[in-house]
Every structure is written in C-alpha cells, then in structure tokens.
mmCIF file of C-alpha atoms in Angstrom:
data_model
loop_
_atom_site.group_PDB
_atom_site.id
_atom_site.type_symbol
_atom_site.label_atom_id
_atom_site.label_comp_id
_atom_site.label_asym_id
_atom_site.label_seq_id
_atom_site.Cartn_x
_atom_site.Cartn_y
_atom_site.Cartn_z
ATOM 1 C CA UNK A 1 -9.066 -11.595 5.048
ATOM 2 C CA UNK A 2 -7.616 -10.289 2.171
ATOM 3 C CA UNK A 3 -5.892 -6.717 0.894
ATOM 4 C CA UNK A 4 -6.034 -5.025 -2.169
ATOM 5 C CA UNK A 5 -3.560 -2.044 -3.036
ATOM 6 C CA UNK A 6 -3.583 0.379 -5.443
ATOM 7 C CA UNK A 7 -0.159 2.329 -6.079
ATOM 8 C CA UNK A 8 -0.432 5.600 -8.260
ATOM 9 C CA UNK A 9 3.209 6.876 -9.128
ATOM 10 C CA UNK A 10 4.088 10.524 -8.391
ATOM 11 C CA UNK A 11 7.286 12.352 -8.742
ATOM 12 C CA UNK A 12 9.062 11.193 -4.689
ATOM 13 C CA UNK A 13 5.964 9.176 -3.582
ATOM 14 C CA UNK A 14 3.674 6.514 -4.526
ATOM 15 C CA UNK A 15 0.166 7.886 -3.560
ATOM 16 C CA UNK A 16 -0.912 4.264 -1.716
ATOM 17 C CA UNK A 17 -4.775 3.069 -1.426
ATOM 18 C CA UNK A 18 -5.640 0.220 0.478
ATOM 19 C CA UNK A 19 -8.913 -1.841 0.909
ATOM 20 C CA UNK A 20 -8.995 -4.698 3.612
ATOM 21 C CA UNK A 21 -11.762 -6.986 3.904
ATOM 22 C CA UNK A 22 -12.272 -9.211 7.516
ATOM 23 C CA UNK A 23 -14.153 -12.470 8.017
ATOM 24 C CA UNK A 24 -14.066 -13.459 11.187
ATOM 25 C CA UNK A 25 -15.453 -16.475 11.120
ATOM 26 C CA UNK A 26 -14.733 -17.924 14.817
ATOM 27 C CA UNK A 27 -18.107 -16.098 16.338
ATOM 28 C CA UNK A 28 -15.504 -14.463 18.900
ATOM 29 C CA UNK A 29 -14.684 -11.300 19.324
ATOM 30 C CA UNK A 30 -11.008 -10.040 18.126
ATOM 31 C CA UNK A 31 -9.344 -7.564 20.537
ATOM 32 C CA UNK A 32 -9.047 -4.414 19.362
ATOM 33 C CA UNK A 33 -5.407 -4.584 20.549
ATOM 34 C CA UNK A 34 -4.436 -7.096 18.003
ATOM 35 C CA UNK A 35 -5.246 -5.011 15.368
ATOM 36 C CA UNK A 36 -2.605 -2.889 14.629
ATOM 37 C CA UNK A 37 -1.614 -2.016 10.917
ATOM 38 C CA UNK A 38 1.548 -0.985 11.099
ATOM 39 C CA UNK A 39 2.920 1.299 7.439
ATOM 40 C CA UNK A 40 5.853 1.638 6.291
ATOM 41 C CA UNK A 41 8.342 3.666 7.196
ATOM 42 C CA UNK A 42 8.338 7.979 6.166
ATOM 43 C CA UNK A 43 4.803 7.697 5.372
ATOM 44 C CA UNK A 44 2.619 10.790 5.175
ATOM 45 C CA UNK A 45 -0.720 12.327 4.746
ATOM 46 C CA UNK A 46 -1.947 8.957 5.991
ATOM 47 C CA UNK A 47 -6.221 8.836 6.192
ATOM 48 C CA UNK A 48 -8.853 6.493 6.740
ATOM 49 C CA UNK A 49 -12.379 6.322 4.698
ATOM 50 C CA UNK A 50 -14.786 8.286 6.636
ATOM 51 C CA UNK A 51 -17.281 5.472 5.902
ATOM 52 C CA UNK A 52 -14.935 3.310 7.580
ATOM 53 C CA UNK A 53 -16.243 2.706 11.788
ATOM 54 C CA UNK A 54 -14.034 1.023 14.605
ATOM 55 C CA UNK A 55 -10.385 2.666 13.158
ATOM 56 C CA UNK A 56 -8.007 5.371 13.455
ATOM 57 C CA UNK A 57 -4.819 6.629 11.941
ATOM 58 C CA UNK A 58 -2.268 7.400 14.106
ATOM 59 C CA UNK A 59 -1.223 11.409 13.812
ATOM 60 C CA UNK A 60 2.437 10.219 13.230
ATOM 61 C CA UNK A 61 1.852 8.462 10.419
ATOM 62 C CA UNK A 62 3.243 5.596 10.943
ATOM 63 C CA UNK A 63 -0.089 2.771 12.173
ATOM 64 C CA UNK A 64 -3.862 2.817 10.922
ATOM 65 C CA UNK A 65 -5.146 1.142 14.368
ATOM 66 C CA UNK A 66 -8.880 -0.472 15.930
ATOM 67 C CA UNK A 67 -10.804 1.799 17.947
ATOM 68 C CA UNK A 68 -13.248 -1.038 18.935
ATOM 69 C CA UNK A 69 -13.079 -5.142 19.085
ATOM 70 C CA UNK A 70 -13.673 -6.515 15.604
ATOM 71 C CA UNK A 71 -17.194 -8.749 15.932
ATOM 72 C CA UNK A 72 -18.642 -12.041 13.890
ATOM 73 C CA UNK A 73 -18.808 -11.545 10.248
ATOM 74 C CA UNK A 74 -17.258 -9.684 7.369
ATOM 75 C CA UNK A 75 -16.047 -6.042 7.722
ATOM 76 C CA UNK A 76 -13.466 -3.732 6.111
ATOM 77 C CA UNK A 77 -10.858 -0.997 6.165
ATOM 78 C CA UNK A 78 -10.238 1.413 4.015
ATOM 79 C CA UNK A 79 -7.835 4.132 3.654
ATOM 80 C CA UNK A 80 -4.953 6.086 1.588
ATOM 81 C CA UNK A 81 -1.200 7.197 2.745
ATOM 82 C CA UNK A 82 2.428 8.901 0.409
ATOM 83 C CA UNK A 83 4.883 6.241 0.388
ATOM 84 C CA UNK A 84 8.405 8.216 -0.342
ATOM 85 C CA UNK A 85 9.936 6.624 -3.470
ATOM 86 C CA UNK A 86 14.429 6.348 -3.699
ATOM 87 C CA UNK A 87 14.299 7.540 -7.535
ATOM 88 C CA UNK A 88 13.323 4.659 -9.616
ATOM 89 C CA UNK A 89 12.778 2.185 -6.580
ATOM 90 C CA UNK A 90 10.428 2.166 -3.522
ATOM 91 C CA UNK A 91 10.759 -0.368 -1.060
ATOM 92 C CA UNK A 92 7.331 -1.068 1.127
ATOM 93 C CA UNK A 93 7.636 -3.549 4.311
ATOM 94 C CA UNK A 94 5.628 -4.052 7.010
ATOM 95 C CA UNK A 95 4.481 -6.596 9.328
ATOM 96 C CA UNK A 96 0.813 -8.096 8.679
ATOM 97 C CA UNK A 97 -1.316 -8.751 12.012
ATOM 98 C CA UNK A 98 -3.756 -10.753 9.870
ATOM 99 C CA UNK A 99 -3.880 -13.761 8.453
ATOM 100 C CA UNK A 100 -4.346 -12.782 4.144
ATOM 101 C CA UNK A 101 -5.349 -15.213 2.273
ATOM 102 C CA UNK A 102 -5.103 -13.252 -0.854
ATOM 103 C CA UNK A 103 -2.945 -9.595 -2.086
ATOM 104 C CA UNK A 104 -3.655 -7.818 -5.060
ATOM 105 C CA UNK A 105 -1.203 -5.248 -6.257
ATOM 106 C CA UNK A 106 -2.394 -2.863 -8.781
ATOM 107 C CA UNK A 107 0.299 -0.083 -10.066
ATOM 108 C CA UNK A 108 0.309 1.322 -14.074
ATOM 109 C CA UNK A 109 2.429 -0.611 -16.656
ATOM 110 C CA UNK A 110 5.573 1.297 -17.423
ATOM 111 C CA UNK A 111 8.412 -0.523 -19.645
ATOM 112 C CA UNK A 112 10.899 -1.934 -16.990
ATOM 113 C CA UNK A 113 9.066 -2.008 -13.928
ATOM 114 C CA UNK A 114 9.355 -4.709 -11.933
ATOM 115 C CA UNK A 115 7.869 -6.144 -8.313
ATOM 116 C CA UNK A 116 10.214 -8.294 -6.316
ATOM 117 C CA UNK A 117 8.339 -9.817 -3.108
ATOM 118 C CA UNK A 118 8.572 -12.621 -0.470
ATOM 119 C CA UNK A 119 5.549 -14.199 -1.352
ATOM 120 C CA UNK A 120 4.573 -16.290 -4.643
ATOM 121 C CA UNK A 121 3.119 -13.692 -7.145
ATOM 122 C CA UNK A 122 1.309 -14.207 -10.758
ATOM 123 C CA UNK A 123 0.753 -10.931 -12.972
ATOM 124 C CA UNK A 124 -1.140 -9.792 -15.576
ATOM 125 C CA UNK A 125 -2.123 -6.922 -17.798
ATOM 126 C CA UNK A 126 -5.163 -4.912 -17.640
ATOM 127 C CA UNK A 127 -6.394 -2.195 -19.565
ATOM 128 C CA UNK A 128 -9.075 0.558 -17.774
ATOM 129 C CA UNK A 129 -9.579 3.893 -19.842
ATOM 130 C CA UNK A 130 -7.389 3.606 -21.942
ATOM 131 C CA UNK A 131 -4.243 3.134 -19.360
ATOM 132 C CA UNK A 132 -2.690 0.125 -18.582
ATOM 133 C CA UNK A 133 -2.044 -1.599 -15.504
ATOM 134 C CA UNK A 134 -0.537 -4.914 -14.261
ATOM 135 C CA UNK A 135 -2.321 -6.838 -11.841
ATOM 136 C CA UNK A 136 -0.346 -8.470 -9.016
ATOM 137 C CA UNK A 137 -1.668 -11.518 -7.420
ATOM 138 C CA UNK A 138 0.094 -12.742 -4.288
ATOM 139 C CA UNK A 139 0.168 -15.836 -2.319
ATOM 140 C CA UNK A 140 -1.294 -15.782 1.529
ATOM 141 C CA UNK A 141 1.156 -13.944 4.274
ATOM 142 C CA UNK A 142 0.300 -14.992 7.481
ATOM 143 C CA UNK A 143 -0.627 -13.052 10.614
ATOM 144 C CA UNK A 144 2.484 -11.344 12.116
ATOM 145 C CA UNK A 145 4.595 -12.257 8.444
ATOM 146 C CA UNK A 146 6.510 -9.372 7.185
ATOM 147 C CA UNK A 147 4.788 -8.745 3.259
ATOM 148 C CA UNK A 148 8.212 -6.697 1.262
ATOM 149 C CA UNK A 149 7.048 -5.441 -2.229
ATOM 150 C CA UNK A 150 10.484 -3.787 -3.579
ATOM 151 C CA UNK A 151 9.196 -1.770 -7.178
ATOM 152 C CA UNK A 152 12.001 -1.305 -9.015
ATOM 153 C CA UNK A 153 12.279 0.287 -12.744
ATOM 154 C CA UNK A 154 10.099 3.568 -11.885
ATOM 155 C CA UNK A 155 10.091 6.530 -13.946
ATOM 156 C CA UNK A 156 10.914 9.396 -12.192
ATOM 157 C CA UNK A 157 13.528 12.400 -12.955
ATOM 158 C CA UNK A 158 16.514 13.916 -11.808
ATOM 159 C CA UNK A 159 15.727 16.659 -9.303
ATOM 160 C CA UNK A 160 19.421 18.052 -9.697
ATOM 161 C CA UNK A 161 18.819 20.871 -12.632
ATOM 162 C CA UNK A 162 15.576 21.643 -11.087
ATOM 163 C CA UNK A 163 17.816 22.155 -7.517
ATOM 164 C CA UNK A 164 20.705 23.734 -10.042
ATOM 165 C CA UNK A 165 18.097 26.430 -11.695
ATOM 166 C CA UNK A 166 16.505 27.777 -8.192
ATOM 167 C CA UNK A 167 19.883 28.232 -6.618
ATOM 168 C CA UNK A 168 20.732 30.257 -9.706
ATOM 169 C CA UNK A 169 17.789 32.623 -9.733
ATOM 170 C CA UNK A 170 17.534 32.824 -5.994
ATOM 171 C CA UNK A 171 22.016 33.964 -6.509
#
C-alpha cells in the first residue's frame, strides 16, 4: 500500500490526517487481526472517515483497528487524530503492520523546520492558496518496521506569561 499524511500545526498538537490505500494483490483474504494501526503515543480526538467500512478507532486513542478481513483488490482508510507537540519538536513513532511502498509527508513550510526519519526521504516545495508546503517523499517501510518522523524547528510559543497572567488575575 501506501500512506499519505497531512500534519497541520497548532499551538501543543499537530492536528494529523491520514489516507491509506491497500492492494492486496494475493486473491487471499488478510485477517482482520493483522491489521492493527497502532498511533503514537498521547494521541487524542482520534476518528475514522465515516465513508470508511471494515475499521474502528479504539476509544483510548491509541489503535485505528479492522472490523472485518481485508478482501482482493484495492481499498482504503481514512481518518484524523491530535498528536501532542514538546514546544518546537514532535516526535511520531509507530510500528507499520503493512508493507508501504511509498509515504508522503505534507506539513506547511516554516523557516527552520526540519524532518529527521529512518527511512530515505526527498522534499520539495509546493505552493496551494497561496501557503506553502513541503512535500515529503519517503522510501518503503516494511510490514512490522517502526516509521520515526522527529519535526523539529516548529513555531510555537511560550505558555509561561500566559500561565504567569491567569495566576495573577485569578490572586
């Protein structure tokens, strides 16, 4: 298959979207046991596509999971999760069940952001209404690799004079 995410920087999170496309090519089914998506750690607010049949997210948060064997043919997942961010660094690891034989990584172009990963990557720019966004391509992870994307260089701000100021009024 292959994976395409889409990270959308907030304040403590990255707001996470992921699309997964399936071929199974062997004309065999695929045991709905076997496919288990784990997430990375502290995620929230996890959901799957309503369009998308055959999985779940787990109410913890922490696996999107198959309801039903995966069949012949091409199918997908779809769904969206917070990722907490460590101010200007967020760290997302997780253990693939699939073999990928593509990853694209799409996150908005800020000065001094930078991906560091375990798997060969090639970037480039992109503009898309006006915004600009670099374009991760990474190499193929196979089934039960770990995939590590470490972001590094994110804006965020100090949450210290913001802590400071309620203390203050609430005194």
């Amino acid at each position: 298959g292959d994976l395409t995410m889409i990270f959308e920087m907030d304040e403590n999170h990255l707001k996470t979207q992921e699309s997964w496309n399936f071929y199974n090519e062997s004309g065999k089914r695929i045991s709905a046991k076997s496919l288990v998506f784990p997430l990375p750690p502290d995620t929230r607010r996890i959901s799957v596509d309503e369009a998308v049949k055959g999985f779940k997210a787990a109410e913890d948060g922490s696996q999107i999971y198959a309801t039903a064997d995966l069949g012949p043919g091409q199918s997908g997942l779809s769904g969206a999760y917070l990722m907490p961010r460590e101010g200007s660094t967020a760290l997302h690891a997780r253990t693939i069940p699939v073999h990928l034989q593509g990853i694209r990584v799409i996150i908005e172009n800020v000065d001094g952001l930078k991906l560091e990963t375990n798997v060969s990557q090639e970037s480039r720019v992109r503009e898309l209404n006006g915004l600009e966004f670099i374009v991760y391509d990474l190499g193929a992870v196979k089934a039960g690799q770990t995939l590590s994307l470490k972001f590094t260089g994110l804006p965020g701000h100090k949450t210290w004079p913001r802590n400071v100021a309620v203390a203050l009024a609430l005194g």
